[in-house]
Short mmCIF file of C-alpha atoms and ligand atoms in Angstrom, two decimals:
data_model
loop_
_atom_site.label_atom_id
_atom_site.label_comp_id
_atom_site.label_asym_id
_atom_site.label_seq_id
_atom_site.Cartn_x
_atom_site.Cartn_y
_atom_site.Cartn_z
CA UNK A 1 131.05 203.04 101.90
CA UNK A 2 128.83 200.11 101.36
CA UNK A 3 125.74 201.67 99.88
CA UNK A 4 122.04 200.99 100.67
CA UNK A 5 122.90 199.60 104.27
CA UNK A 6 119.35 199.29 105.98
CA UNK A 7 118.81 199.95 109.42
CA UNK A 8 116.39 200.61 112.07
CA UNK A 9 115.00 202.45 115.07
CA UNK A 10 118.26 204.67 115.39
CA UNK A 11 120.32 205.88 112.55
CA UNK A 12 124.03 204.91 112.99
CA UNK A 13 127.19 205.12 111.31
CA UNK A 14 128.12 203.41 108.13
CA UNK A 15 131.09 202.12 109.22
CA UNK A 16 133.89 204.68 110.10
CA UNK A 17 132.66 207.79 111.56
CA UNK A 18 129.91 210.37 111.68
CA UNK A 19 129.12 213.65 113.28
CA UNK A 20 126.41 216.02 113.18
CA UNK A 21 122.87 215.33 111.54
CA UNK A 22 122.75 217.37 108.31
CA UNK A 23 120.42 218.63 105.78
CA UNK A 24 117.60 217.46 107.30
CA UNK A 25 113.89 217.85 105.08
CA UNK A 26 110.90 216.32 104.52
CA UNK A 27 111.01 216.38 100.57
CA UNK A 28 108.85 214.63 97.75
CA UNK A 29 107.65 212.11 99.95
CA UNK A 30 110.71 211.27 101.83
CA UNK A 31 112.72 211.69 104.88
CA UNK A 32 116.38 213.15 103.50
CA UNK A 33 119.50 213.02 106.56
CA UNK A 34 122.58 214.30 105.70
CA UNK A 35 125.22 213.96 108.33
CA UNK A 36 129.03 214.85 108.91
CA UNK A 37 130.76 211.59 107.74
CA UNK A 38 134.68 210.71 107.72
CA UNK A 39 134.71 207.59 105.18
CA UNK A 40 138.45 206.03 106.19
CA UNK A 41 138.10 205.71 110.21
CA UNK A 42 136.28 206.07 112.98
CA UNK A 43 137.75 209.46 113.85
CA UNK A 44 137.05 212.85 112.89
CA UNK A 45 138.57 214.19 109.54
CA UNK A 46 137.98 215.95 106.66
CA UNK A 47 134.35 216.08 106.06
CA UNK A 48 132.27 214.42 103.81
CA UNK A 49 128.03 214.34 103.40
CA UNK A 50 126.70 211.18 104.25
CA UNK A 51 123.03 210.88 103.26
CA UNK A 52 120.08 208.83 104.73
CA UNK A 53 116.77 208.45 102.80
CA UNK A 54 113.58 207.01 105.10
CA UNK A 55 109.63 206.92 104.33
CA UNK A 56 109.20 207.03 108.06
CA UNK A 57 111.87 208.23 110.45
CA UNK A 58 112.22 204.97 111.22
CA UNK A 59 113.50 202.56 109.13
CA UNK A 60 116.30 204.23 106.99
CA UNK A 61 118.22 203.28 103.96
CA UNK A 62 121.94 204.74 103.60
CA UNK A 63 122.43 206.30 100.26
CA UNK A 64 126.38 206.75 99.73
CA UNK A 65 128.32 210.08 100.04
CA UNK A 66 126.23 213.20 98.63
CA UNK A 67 128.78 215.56 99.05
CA UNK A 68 132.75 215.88 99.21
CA UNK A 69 135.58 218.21 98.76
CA UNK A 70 135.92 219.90 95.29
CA UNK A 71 136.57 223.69 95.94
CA UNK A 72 138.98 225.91 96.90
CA UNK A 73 136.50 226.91 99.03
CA UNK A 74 135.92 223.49 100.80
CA UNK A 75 139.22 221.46 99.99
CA UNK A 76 139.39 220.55 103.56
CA UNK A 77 136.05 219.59 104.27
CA UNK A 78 132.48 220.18 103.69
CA UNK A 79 131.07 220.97 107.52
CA UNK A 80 127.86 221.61 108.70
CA UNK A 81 124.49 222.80 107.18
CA UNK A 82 120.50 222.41 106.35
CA UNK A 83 118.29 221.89 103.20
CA UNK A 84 115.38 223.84 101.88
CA UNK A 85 112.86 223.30 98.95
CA UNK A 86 112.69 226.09 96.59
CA UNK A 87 110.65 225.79 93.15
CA UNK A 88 110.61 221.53 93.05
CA UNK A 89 114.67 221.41 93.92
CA UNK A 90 116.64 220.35 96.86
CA UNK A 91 118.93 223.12 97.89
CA UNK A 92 121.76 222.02 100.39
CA UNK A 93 124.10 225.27 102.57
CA UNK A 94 127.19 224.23 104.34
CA UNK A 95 130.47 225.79 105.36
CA UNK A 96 133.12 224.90 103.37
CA UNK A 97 136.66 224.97 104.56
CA UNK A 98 139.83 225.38 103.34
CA UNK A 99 143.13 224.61 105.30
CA UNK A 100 146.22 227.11 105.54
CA UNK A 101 148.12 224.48 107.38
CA UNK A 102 147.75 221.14 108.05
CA UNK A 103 149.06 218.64 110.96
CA UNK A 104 151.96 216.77 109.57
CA UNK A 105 151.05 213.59 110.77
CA UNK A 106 147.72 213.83 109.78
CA UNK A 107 146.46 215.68 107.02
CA UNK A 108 142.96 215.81 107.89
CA UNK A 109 143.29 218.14 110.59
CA UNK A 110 144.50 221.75 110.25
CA UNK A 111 147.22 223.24 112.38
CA UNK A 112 147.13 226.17 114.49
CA UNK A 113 143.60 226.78 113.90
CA UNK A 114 144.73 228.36 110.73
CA UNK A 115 142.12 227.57 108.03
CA UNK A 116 139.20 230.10 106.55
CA UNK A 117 135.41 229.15 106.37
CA UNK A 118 132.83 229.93 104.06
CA UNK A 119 129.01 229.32 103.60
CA UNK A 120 128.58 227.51 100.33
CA UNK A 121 125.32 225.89 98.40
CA UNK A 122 124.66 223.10 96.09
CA UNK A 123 121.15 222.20 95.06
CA UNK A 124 119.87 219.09 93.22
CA UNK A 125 116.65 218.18 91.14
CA UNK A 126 115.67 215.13 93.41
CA UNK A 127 117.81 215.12 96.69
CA UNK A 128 119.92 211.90 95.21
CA UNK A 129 122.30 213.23 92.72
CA UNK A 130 124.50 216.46 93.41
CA UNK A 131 127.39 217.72 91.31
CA UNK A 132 129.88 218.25 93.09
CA UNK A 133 132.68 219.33 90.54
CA UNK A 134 129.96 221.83 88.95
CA UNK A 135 127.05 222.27 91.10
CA UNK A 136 128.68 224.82 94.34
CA UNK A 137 128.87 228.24 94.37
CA UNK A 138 129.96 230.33 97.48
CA UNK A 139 127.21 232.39 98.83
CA UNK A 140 129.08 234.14 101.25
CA UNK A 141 132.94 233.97 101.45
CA UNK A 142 134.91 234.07 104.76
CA UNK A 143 134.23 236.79 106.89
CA UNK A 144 136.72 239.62 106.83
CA UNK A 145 135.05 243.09 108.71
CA UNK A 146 135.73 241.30 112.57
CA UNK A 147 132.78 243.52 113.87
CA UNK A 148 130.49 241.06 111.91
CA UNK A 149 132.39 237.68 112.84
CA UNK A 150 135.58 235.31 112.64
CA UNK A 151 136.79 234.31 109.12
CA UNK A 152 137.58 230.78 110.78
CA UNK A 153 134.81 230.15 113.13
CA UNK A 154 131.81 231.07 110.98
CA UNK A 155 130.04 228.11 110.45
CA UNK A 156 126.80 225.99 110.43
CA UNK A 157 124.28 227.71 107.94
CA UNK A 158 120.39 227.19 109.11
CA UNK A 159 118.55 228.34 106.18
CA UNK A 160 114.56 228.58 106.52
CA UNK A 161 112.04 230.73 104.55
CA UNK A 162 110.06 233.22 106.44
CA UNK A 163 107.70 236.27 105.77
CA UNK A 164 109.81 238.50 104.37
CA UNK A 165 111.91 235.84 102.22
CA UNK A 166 114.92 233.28 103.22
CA UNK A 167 117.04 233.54 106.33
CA UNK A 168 120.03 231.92 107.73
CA UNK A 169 121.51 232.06 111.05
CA UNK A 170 125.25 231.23 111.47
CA UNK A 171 127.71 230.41 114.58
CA UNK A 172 130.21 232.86 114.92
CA UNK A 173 132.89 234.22 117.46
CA UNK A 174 133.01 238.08 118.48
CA UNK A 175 136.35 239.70 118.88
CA UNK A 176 136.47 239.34 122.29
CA UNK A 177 136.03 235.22 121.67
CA UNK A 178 132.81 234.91 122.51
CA UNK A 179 129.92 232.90 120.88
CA UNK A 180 127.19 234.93 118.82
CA UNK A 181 124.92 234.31 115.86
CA UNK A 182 124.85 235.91 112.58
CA UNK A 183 121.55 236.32 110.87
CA UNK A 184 121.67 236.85 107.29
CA UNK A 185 118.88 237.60 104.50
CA UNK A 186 117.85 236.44 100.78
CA UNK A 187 115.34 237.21 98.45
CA UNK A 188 116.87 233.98 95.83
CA UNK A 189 118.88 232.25 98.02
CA UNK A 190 121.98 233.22 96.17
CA UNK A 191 122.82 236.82 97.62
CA UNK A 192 122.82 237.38 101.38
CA UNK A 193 122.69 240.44 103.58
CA UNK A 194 124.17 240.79 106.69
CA UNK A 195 121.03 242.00 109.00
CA UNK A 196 121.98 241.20 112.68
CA UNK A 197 124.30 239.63 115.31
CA UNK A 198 123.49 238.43 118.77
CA UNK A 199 125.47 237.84 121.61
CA UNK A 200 125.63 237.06 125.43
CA UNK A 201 127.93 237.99 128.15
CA UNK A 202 130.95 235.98 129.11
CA UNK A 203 130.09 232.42 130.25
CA UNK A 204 128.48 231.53 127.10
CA UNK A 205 131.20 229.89 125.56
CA UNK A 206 133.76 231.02 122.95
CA UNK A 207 131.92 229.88 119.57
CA UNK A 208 128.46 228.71 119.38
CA UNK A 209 128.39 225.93 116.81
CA UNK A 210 125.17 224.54 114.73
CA UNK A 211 122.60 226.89 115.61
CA UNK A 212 118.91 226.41 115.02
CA UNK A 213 116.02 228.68 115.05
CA UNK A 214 112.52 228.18 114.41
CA UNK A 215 108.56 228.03 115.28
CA UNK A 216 107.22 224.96 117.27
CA UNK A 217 104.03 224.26 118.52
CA UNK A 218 103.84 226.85 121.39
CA UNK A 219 106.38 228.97 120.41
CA UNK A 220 110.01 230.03 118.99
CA UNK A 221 113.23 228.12 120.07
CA UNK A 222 116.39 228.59 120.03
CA UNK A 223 118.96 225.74 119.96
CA UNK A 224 122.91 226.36 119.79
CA UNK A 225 125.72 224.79 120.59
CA UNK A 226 127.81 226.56 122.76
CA UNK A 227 131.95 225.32 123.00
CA UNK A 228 133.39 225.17 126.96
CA UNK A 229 130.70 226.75 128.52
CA UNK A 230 130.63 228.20 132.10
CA UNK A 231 127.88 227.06 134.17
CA UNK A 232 127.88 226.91 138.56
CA UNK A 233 131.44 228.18 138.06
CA UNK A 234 132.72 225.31 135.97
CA UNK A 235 134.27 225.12 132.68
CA UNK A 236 131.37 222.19 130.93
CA UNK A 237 132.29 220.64 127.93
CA UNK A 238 130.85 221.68 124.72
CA UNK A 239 126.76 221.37 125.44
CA UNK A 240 123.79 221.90 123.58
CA UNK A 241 121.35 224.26 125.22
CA UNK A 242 117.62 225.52 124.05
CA UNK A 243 115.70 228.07 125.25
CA UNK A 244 112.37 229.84 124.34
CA UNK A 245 113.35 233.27 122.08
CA UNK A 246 111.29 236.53 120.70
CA UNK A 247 112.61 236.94 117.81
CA UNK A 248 111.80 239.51 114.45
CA UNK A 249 111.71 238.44 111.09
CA UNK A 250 112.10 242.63 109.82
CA UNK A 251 115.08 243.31 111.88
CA UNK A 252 116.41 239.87 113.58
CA UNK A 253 116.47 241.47 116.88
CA UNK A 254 116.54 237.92 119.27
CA UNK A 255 115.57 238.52 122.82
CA UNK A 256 117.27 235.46 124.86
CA UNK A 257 116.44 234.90 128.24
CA UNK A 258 119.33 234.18 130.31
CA UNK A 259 117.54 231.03 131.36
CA UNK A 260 118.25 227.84 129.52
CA UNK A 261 117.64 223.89 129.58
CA UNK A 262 119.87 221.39 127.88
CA UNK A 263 118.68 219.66 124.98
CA UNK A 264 119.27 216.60 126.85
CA UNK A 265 120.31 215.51 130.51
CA UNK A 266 122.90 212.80 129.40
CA UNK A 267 124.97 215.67 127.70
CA UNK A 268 125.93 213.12 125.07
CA UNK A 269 123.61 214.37 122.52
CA UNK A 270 125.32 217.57 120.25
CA UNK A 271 124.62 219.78 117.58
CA UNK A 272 120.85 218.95 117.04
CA UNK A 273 119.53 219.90 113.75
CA UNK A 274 115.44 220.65 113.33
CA UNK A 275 113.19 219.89 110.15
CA UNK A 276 109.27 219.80 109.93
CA UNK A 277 107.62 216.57 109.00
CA UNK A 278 104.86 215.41 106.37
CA UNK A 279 102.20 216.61 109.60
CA UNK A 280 103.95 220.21 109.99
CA UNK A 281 105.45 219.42 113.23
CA UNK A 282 108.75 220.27 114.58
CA UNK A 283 110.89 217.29 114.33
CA UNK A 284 114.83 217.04 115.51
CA UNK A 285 117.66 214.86 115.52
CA UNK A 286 121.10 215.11 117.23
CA UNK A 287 123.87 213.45 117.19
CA UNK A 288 125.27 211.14 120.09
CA UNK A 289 129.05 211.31 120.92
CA UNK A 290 130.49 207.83 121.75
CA UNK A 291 134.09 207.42 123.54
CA UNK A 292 135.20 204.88 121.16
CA UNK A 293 134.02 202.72 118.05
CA UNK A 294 132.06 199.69 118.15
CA UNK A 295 133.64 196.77 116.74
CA UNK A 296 131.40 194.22 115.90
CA UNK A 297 131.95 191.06 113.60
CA UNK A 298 131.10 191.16 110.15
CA UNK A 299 130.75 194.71 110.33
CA UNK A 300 133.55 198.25 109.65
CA UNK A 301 134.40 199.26 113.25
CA UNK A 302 131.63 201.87 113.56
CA UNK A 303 131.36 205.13 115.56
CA UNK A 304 128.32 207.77 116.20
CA UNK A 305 124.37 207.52 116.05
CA UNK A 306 121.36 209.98 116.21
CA UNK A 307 119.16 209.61 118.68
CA UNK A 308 115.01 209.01 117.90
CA UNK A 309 113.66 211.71 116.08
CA UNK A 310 111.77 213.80 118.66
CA UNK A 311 108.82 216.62 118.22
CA UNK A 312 109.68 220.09 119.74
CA UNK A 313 106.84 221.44 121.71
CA UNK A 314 107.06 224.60 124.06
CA UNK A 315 104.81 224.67 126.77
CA UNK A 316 104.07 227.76 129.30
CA UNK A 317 108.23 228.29 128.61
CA UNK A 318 109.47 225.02 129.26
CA UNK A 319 110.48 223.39 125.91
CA UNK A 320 109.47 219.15 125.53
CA UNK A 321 111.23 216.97 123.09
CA UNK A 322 108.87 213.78 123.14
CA UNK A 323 109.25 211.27 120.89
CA UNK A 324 108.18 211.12 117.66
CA UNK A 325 104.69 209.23 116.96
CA UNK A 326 106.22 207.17 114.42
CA UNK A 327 108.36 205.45 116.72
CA UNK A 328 106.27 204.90 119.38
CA UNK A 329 103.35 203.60 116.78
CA UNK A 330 106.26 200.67 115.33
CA UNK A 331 107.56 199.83 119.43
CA UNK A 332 104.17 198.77 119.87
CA UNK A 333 104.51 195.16 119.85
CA UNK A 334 103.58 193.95 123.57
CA UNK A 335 106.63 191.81 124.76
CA UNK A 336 106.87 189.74 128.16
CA UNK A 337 110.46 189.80 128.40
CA UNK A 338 113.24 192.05 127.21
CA UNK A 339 114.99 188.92 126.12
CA UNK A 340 111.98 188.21 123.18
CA UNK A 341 113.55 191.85 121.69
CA UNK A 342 115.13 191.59 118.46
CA UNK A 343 118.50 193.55 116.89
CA UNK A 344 116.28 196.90 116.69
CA UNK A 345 115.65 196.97 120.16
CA UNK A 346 112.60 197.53 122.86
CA UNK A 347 110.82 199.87 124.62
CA UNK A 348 110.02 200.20 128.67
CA UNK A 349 106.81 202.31 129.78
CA UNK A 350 106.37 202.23 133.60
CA UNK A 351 105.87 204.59 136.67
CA UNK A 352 108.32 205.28 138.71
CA UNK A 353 107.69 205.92 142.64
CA UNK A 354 110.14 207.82 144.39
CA UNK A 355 112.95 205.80 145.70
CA UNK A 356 112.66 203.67 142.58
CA UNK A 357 114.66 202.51 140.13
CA UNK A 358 115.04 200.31 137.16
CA UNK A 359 118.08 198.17 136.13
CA UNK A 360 117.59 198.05 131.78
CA UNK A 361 120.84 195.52 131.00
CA UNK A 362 123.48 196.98 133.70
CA UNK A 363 121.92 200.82 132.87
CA UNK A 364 120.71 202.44 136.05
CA UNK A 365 117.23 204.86 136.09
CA UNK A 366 116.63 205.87 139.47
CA UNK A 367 113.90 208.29 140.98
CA UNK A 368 115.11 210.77 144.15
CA UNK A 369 112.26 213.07 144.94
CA UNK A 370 111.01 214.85 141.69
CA UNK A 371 114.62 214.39 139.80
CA UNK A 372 115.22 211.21 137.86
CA UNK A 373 118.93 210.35 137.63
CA UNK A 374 121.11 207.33 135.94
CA UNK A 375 123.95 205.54 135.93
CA UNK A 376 125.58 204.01 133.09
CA UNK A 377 128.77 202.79 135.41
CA UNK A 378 128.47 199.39 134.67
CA UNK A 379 128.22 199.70 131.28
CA UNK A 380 130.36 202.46 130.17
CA UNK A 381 134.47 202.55 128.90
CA UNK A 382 134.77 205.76 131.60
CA UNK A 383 137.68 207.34 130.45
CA UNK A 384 138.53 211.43 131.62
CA UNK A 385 136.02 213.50 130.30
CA UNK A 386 133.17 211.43 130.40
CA UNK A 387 130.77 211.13 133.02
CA UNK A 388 128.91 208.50 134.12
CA UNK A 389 125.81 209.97 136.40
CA UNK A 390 123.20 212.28 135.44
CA UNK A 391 120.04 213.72 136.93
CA UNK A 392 117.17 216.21 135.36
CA UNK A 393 115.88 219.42 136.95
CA UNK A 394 112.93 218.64 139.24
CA UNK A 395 110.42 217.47 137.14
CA UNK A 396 106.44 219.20 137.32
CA UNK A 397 104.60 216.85 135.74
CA UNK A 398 103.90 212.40 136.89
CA UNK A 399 106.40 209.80 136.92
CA UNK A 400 105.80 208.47 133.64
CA UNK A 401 109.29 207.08 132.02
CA UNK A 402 109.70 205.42 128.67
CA UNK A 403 112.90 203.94 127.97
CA UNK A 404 113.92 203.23 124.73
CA UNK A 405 116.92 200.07 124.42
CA UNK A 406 119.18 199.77 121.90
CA UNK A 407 122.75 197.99 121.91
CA UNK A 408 124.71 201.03 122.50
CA UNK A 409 121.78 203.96 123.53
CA UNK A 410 119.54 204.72 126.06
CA UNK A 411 116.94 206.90 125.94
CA UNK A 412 114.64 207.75 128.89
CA UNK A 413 111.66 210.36 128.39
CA UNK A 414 110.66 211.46 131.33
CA UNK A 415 106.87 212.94 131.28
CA UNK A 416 106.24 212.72 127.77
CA UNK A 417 109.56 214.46 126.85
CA UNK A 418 109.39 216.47 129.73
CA UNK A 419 113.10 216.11 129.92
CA UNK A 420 115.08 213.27 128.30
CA UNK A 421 118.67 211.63 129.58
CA UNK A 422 120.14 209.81 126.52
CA UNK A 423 123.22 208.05 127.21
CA UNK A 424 125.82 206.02 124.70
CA UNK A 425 126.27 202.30 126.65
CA UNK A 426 128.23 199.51 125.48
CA UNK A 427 127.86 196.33 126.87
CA UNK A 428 124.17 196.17 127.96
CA UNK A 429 123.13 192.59 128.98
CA UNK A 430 119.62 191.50 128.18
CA UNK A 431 118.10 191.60 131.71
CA UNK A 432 115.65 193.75 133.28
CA UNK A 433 114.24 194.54 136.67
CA UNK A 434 112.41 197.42 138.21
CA UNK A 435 112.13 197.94 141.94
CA UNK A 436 109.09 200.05 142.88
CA UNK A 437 107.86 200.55 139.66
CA UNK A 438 104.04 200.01 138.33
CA UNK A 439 101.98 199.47 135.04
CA UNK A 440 104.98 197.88 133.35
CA UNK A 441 105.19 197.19 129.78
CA UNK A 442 107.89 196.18 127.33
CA UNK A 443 107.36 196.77 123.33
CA UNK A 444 109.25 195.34 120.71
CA UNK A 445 109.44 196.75 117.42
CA UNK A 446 106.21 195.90 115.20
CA UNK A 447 107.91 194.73 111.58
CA UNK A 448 111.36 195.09 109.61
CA UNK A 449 110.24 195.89 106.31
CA UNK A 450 113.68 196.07 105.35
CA UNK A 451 114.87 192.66 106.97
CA UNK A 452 116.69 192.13 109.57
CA UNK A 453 119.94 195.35 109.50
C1 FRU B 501 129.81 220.40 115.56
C2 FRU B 501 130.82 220.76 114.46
C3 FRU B 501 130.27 221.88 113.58
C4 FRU B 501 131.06 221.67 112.32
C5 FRU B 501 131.15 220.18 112.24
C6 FRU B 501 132.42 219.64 111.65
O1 FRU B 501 129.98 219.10 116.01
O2 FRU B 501 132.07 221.11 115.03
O3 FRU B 501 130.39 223.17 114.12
O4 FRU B 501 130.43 222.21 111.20
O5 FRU B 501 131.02 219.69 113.57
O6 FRU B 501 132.37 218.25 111.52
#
């Protein structure tokens, strides 16, 4: 990989490909993102770290590959996990996994689901250099008692220190194949007890992948990602879903409602990953899935991109993601067209009246009653699987949308974060027009300290 790439606004690929956000942590004065990175193509394979480094969750500076395959343990890839401070060092869990067979014609992937997982750790003095031939240790080898979870699909370490010490909460499968979480205990980070599992009833998917737990403004949250999950009677795709959980530090009992709201109404965003910023607030990224790589000139065909980083709030229940202040304080410069944006893209406040819409470059918001809805039709590769129309629940609060524009992502906050529909676009022209809509303004982005990406 081409080191020290500079970009702005959102955080994409390299070149080649990347998956979930990783590692995530405020730590001696910087913003650290780790994310799932295959280095040859852009398709998934084995699993590297890719690492980000930013002073503001905005402008970000890639940093290389941080971690790789070494182990027995993780010879097939290094997969997803967090980052925690303890005594001055960065300390990094993932799930390291190790192939029984692979496919023939591509070596990268395992066969028959036949591969082991286990939760491993590697820490570093200052969050740049990490030794990978001598700095891993297992900290808890595949699972083999069933009653406490699936040797293969045990994954996705969330590590966070609490009252009583460190915790981590894993994704796991129950032996009747359905999702549940593992939560496990530390006094030193290096040996963990077993302490709990939760579960649901069938419908909730057959492994729930990256898991997050943790305290927001307003209360605890829950965030998983459950795999085909049954909702209305149909089988969905693999969705990430948050919800507002009691849980107990002593005994991690979870009570979860059996209410829910996706993370996001575009259902491109997956496997979010939470961190708390220099402020203390509760900040998360996710990762958006795109149907095929972007080929630009000049540049490594290029696929996958985290959206904003946005503050988790709860509010009488209802959880808000609204953007971070960060990014709205640098889209603050007023613009009178969309055209006048440069590379890093704009931003569109306005109200929307019912019946309304906007057209944002061939993307589609539209207000019908108290739901807003798009339409990326027009500027969307639809192939099977992918859908092009979304809507949010009725919405309680105004009509207040901010759209954030970049080449290949929409955002659109409804409310203050309300509810957000982010949605992966190619092909966006630079035109805009907005059909009973009021108080309209378009921001560009203030400066590029790094240049132009
Ligand atoms: C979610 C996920 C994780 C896993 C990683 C592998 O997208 O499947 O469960 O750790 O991606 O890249």
């Amino acid at each position: 990989m081409e080191q020290h790439i500079k970009q702005s606004g959102h955080l994409k690929a390299p070149g080649n490909w990347i998956n979930d956000p990783n590692g995530f942590i405020y730590y001696k004065g910087k913003y650290h993102l780790f994310y799932q990175y295959f280095p040859y193509a852009p398709v998934w394979g084995t699993m590297h770290w890719g690492h980000a480094v930013s002073d503001d969750l905005v402008n970000w500076e890639h940093r290389g590959i941080a971690l790789f395959p070494t182990k027995y343990g993780d010879m097939s890839g290094c997969f997803s996990g967090s980052a925690v401070e303890d005594e001055g060092k960065m300390v990094l869990f993932y799930t390291g996994v190790h192939y029984h067979e692979t496919d023939p014609e591509n070596i990268h992937l395992s066969a028959h689901d036949h591969f082991d997982s286990c939760q491993m750790m590697i820490s570093s003095e200052d969050g740049i250099h990490f030794d990978n031939f001598n700095g891993k240790q297992v900290v808890i080898p595949p699972i083999t008692d069933k009653k406490i979870g699936d040797k293969t699909h045990t994954r996705d370490p969330k590590v966070w220190k609490g009252k009583n010490g460190w915790y981590m909460v894993l994704g796991s499968q129950n032996e009747e194949g359905r999702g549940k979480l593992l939560f496990y205990q530390s006094r030193d980070l290096k040996n963990w007890s077993f302490v709990n599992d939760v579960s649901k009833g069938a419908g909730w998917g057959w492994m729930w992948e990256c898991p997050d737990y943790f305290e927001a403004e307003g209360g605890q949250v829950l965030i998983f990602s459950p795999m085909r999950f049954l909702k209305d009677g149909k089988w969905e795709e693999n969705q990430s879903i948050c919800m507002a959980v009691d849980f107990k530090e002593d005994s991690c009992e979870m009570a979860m409602p059996d209410t829910y709201q996706y993370l996001d109404y575009g259902l491109d965003l997956y496997a979010p990953q939470s961190s708390v910023d220099e402020t203390g607030k509760r900040v998360l990224i996710a990762w958006l899935r795109m149907p095929k790589a972007v080929e630009e000139e000049g540049i490594s065909p290029w696929r996958g991109m985290f959206c904003l980083p946005r503050v988790v709030e709860v509010k009488d229940g209802h959880i808000y993601f609204r953007v971070h202040p960060n990014v709205k304080k640098q889209y603050a410069r007023p613009l009178t067209d969309v055209k006048e944006a440069g590379k890093e893209g704009y931003r569109i406040r306005l109200c929307l009246e019912d019946g309304g819409s906007v057209n944002v470059g061939g993307y589609q918001v539209f207000r019908r009653g108290n739901r807003i809805c798009t339409d990326r039709t027009a500027v969307f590769c639809a192939g099977e699987g992918y859908r092009t129309i979304f809507e949010t629940p009725n919405v309680q609060e105004g009509n207040q949308l901010d759209i954030y524009v970049d080449d290949h992502m929409v955002e659109v906050y409804i409310n203050d974060g309300e509810y957000v529909i982010s949605n992966a676009v190619y092909g966006l022209t630079k035109e805009f027009q907005a059909v009973r809509g009021s108080n309209v303004e378009i921001f560009g982005k203030i400066s590029q300290p790094f240049g132009s990406p």
